[in-house]
PDB file of C-alpha atoms and ligand atoms in Angstrom:
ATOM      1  CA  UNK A 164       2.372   9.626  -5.944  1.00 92.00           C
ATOM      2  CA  UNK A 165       1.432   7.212  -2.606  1.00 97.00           C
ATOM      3  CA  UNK A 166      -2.367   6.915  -2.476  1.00 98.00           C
ATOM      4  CA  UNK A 167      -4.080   5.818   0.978  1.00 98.00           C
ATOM      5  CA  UNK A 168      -7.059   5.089   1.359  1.00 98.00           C
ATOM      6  CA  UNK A 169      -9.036   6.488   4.949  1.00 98.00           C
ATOM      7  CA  UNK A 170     -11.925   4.182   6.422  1.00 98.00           C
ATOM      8  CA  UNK A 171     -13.704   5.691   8.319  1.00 98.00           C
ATOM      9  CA  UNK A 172     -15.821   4.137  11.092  1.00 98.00           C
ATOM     10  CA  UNK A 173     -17.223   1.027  10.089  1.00 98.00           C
ATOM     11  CA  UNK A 174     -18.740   0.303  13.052  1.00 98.00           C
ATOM     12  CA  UNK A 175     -21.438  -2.376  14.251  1.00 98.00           C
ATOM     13  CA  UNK A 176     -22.855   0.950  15.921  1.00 98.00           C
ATOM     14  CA  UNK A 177     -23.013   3.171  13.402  1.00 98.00           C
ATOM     15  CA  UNK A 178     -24.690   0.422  10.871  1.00 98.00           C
ATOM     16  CA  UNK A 179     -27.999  -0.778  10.725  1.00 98.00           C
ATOM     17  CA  UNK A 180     -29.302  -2.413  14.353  1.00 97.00           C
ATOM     18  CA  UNK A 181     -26.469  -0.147  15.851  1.00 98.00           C
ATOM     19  CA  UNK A 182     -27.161   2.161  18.701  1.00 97.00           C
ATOM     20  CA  UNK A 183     -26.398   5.222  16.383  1.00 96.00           C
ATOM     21  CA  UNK A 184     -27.619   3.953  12.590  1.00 96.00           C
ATOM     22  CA  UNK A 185     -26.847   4.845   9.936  1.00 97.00           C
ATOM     23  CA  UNK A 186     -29.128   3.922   6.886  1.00 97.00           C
ATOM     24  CA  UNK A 187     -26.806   2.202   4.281  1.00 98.00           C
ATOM     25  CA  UNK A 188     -24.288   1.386   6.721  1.00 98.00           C
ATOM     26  CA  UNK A 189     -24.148  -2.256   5.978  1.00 98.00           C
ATOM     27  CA  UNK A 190     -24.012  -1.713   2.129  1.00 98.00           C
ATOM     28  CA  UNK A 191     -21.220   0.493   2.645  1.00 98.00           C
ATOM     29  CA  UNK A 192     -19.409  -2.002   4.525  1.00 98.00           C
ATOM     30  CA  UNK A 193     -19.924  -5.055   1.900  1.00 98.00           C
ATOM     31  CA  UNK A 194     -19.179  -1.958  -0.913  1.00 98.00           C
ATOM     32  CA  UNK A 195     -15.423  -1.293   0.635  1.00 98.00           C
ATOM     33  CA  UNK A 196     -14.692  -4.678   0.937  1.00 98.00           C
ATOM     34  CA  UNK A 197     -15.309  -5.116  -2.692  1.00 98.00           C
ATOM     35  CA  UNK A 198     -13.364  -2.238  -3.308  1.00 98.00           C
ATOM     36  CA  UNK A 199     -10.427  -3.713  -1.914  1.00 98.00           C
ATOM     37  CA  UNK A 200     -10.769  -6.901  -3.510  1.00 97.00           C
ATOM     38  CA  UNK A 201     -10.975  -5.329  -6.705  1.00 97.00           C
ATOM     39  CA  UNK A 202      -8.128  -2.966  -6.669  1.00 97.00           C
ATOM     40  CA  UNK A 203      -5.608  -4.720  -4.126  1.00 95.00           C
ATOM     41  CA  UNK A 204      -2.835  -2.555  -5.493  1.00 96.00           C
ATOM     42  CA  UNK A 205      -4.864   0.777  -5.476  1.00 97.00           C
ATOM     43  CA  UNK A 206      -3.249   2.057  -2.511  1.00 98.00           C
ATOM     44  CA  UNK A 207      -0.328   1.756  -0.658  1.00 97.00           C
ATOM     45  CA  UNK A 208      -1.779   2.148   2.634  1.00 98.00           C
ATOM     46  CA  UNK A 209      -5.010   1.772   4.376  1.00 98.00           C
ATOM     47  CA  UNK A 210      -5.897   3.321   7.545  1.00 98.00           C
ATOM     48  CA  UNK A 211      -9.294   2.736   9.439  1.00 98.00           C
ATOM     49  CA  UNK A 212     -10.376   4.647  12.480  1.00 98.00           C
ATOM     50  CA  UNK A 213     -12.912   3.446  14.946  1.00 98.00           C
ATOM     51  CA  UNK A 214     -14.851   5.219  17.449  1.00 98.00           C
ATOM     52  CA  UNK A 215     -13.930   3.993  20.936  1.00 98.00           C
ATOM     53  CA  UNK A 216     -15.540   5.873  23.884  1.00 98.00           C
ATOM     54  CA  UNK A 217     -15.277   4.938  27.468  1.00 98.00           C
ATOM     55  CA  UNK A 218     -18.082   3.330  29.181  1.00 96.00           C
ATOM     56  CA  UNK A 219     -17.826   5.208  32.624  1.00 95.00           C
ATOM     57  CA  UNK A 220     -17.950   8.612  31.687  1.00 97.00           C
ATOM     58  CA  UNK A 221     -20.204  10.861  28.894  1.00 97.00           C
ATOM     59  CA  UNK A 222     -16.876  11.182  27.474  1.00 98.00           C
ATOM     60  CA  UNK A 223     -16.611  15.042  27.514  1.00 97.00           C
ATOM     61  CA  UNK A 224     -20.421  15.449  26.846  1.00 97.00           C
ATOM     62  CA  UNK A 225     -20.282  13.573  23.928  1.00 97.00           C
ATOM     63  CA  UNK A 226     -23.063  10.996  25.309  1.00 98.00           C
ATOM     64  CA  UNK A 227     -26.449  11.956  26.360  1.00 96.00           C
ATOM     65  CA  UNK A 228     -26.422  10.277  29.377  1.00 92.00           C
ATOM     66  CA  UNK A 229     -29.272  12.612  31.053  1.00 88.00           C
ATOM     67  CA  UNK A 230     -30.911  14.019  28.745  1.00 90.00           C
ATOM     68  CA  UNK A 231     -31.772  13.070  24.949  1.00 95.00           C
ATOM     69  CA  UNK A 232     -29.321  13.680  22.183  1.00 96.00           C
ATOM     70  CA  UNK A 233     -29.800  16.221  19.832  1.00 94.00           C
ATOM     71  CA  UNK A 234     -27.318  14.241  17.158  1.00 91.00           C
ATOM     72  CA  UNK A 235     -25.658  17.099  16.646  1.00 89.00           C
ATOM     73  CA  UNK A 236     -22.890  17.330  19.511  1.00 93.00           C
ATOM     74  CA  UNK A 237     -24.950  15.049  21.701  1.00 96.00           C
ATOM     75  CA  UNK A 238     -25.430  11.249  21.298  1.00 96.00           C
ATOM     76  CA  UNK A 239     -26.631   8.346  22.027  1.00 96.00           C
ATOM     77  CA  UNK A 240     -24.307   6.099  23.924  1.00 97.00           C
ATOM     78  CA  UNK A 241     -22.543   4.084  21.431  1.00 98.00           C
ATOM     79  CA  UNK A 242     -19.099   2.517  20.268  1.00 98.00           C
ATOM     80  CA  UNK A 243     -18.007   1.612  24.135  1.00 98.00           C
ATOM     81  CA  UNK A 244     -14.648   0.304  24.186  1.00 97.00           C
ATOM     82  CA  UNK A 245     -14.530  -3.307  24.155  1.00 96.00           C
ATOM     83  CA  UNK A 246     -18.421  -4.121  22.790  1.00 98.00           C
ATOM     84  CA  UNK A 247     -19.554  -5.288  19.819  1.00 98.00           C
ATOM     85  CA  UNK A 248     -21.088  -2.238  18.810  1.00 98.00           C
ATOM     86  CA  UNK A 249     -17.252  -0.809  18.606  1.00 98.00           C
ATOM     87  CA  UNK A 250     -16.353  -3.643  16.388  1.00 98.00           C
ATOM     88  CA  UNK A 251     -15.757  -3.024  12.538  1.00 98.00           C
ATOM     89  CA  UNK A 252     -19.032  -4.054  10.908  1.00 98.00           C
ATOM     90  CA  UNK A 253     -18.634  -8.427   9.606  1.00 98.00           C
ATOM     91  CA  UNK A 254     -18.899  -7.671   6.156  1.00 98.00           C
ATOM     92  CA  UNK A 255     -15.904  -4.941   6.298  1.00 98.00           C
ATOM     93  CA  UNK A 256     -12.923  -7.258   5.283  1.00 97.00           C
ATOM     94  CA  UNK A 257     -10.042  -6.090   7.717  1.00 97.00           C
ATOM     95  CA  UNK A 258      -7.334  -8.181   5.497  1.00 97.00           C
ATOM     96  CA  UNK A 259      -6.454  -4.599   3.321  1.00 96.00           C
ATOM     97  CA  UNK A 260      -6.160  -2.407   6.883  1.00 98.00           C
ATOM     98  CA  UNK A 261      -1.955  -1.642   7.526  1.00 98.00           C
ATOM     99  CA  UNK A 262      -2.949   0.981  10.134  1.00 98.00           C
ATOM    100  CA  UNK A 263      -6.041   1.013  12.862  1.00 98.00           C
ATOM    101  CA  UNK A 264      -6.792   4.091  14.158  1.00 98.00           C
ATOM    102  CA  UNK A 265      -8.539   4.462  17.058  1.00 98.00           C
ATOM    103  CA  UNK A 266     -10.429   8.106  19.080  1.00 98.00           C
ATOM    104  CA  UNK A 267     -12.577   9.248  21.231  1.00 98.00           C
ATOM    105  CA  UNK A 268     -11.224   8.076  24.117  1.00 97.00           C
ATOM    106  CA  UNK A 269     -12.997  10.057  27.066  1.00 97.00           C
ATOM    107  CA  UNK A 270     -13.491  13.110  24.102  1.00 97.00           C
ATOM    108  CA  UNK A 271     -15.646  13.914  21.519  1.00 97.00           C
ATOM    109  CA  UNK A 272     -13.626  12.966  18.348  1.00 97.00           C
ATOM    110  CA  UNK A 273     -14.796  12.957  14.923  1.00 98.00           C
ATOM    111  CA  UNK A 274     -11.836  12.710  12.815  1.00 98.00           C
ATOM    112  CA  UNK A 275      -9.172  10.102  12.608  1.00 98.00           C
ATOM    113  CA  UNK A 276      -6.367  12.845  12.556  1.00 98.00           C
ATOM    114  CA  UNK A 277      -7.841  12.637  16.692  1.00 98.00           C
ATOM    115  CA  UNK A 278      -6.871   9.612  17.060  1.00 98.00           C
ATOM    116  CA  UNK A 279      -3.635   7.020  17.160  1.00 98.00           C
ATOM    117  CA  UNK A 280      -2.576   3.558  16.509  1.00 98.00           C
ATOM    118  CA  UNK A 281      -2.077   1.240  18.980  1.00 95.00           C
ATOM    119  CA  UNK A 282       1.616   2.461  19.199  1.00 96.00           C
ATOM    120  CA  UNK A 283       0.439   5.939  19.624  1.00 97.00           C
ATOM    121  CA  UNK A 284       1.171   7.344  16.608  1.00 98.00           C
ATOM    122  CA  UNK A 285      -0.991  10.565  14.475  1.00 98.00           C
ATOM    123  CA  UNK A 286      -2.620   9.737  11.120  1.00 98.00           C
ATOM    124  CA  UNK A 287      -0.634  13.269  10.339  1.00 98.00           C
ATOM    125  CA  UNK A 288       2.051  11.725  11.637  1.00 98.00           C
ATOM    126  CA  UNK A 289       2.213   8.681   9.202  1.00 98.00           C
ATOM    127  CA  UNK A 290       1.307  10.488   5.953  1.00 98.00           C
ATOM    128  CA  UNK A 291       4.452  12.534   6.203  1.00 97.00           C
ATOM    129  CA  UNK A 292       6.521   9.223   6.853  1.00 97.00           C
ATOM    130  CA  UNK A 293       4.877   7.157   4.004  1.00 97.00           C
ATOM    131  CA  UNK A 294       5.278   9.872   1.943  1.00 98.00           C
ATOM    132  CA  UNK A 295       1.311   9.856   1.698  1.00 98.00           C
ATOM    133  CA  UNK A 296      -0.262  12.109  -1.592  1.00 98.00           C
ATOM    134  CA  UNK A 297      -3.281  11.325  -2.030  1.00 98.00           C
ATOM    135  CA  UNK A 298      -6.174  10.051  -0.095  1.00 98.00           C
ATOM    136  CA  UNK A 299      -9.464   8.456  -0.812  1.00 98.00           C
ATOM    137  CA  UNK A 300     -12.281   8.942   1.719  1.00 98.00           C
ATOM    138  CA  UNK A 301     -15.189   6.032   2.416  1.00 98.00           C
ATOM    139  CA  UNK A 302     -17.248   5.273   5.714  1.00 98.00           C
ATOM    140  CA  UNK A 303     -19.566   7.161   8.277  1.00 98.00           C
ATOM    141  CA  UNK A 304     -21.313   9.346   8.171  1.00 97.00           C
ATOM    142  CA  UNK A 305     -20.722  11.727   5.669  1.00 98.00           C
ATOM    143  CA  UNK A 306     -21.742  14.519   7.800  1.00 96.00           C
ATOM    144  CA  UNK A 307     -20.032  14.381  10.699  1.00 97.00           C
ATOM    145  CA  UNK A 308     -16.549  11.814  11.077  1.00 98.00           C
ATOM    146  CA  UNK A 309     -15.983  11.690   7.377  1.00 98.00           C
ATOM    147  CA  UNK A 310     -16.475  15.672   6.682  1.00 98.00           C
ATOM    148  CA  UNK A 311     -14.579  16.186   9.381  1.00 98.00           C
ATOM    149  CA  UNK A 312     -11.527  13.856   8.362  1.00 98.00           C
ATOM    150  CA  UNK A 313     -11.617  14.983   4.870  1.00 98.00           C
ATOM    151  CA  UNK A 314     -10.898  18.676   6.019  1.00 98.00           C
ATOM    152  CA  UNK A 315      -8.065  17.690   8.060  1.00 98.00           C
ATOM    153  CA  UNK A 316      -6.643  15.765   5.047  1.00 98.00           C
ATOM    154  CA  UNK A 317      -6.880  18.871   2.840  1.00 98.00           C
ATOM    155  CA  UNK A 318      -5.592  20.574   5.792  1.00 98.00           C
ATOM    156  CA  UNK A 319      -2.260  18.096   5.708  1.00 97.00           C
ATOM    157  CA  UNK A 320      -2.106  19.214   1.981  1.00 97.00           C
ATOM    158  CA  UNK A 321      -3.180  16.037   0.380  1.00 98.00           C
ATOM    159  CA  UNK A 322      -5.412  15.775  -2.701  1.00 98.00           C
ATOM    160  CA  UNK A 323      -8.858  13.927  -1.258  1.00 98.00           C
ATOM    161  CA  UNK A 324     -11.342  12.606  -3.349  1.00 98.00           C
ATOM    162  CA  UNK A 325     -14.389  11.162  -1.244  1.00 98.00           C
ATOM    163  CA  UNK A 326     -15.750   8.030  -2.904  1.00 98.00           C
ATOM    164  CA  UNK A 327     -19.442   8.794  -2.751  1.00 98.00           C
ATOM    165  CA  UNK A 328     -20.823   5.439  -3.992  1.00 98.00           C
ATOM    166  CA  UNK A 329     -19.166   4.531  -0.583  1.00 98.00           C
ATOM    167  CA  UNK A 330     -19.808   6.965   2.415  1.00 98.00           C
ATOM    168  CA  UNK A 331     -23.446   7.293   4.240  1.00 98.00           C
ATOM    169  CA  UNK A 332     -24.588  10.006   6.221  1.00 97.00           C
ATOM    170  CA  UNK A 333     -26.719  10.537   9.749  1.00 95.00           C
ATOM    171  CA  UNK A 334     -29.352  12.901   7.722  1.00 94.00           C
ATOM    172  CA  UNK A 335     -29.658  13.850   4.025  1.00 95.00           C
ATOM    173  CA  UNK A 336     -29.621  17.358   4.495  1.00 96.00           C
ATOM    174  CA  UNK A 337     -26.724  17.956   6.365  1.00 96.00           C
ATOM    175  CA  UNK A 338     -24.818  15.162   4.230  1.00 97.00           C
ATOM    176  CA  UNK A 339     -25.686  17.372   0.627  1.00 98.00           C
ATOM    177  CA  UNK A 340     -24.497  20.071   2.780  1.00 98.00           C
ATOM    178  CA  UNK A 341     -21.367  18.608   4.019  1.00 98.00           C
ATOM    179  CA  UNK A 342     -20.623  17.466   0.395  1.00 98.00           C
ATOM    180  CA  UNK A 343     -20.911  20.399  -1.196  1.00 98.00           C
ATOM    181  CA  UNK A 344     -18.665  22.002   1.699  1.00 98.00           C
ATOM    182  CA  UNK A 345     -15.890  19.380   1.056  1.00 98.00           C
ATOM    183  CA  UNK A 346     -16.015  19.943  -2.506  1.00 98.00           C
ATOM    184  CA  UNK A 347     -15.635  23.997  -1.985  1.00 98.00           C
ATOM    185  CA  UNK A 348     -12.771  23.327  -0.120  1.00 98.00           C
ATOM    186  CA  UNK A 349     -10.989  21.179  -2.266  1.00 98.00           C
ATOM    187  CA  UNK A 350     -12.404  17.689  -2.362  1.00 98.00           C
ATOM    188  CA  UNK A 351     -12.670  15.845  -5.694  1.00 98.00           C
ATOM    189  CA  UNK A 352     -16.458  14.462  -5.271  1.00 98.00           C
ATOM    190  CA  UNK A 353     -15.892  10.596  -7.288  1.00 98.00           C
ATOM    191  CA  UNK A 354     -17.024   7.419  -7.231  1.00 98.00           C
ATOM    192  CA  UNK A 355     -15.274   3.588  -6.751  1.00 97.00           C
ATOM    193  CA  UNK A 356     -15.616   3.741 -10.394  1.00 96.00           C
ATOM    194  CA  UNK A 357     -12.799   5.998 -10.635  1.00 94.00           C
ATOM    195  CA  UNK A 358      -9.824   3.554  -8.304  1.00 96.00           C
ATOM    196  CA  UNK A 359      -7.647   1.782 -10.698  1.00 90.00           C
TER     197      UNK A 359
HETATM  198 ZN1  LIG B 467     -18.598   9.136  19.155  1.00 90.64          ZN
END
């Protein structure tokens, strides 16, 4: 069994005093990082996706450039290639990370199986050649980038557990919802408590 872990957009946007907040952010950043400290050995790979828009366009509606967001497929402008706001949050150690992941690019993209390393390669692509089982889920928000990267994972055939001590969501109603979605599909709902 190979167990990665998926981080899922940590961003200075998408924490607290980010153009798109996310309440708990900030703890959930400082929470991972302790996670990885604890358990060094707890997974043999880690792979972190950021949100990474361009700044000229509304990247494929994605943005609400013209009209206000209704933060469901329409957004405020946020994570803009090359500002701080697309930065992992500070208190998200980076030392753990073997893979960054990064979508979005011109297109609405919510989960990191949308995106690609630096060298171009698929998150789909790398589980199969790291012989990738089993996958832990943390990051933002729960109801949007990290529901939809857990499906994809089950989709790949691994066996997901979302660590929900460390995820944070746009709005409680539609996290619970996501949550209990994930879980009827085949996510193991645990907590941090459970990595050894
Ligand atoms: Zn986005």
């Amino acid at each position: 069994m190979t167990r990665a872990l998926f981080i899922i957009d940590v961003q200075n946007d998408f924490t607290e005093g980010g153009a798109l907040a996310v309440e708990g952010g900030a703890a959930v950043a400082s929470g991972i990082t302790s996670l990885l400290e604890q358990h060094p050995d707890a997974y043999g790979f880690v792979y972190a996706s950021r949100d990474w828009h361009e700044g000229h366009t509304d990247n494929g509606g994605h943005f609400a450039l013209d009209a206000e967001p209704d933060y469901r497929t329409t957004w405020p402008v946020h994570c803009v290639a090359g500002t701080v706001g697309a930065e992992y949050h500070p208190e998200l150690s980076t030392d753990a990370i073997t893979h960054h992941i990064r979508k979005g690019e011109g297109i609405p993209a919510y989960s990191i199986f949308e995106g690609v390393t630096e060298n171009g390669e698929t998150v789909g692509a790398l589980l199969a050649e790291h012989g990738v089982t089993d996958i832990d889920v943390v990051g933002l928000a729960t109801d949007h980038c990290v529901r939809a990267s857990t499906l994809d994972a089950i989709e790949h055939g691994q066996h997901v557990r979302i660590l929900t001590d460390l995820i944070a969501g746009v709005a409680e109603e539609t996290s619970t919802a996501a949550l209990a979605e994930l879980a009827h599909a085949g996510a193991v709902l645990a907590t941090s408590e459970s990595v050894s």
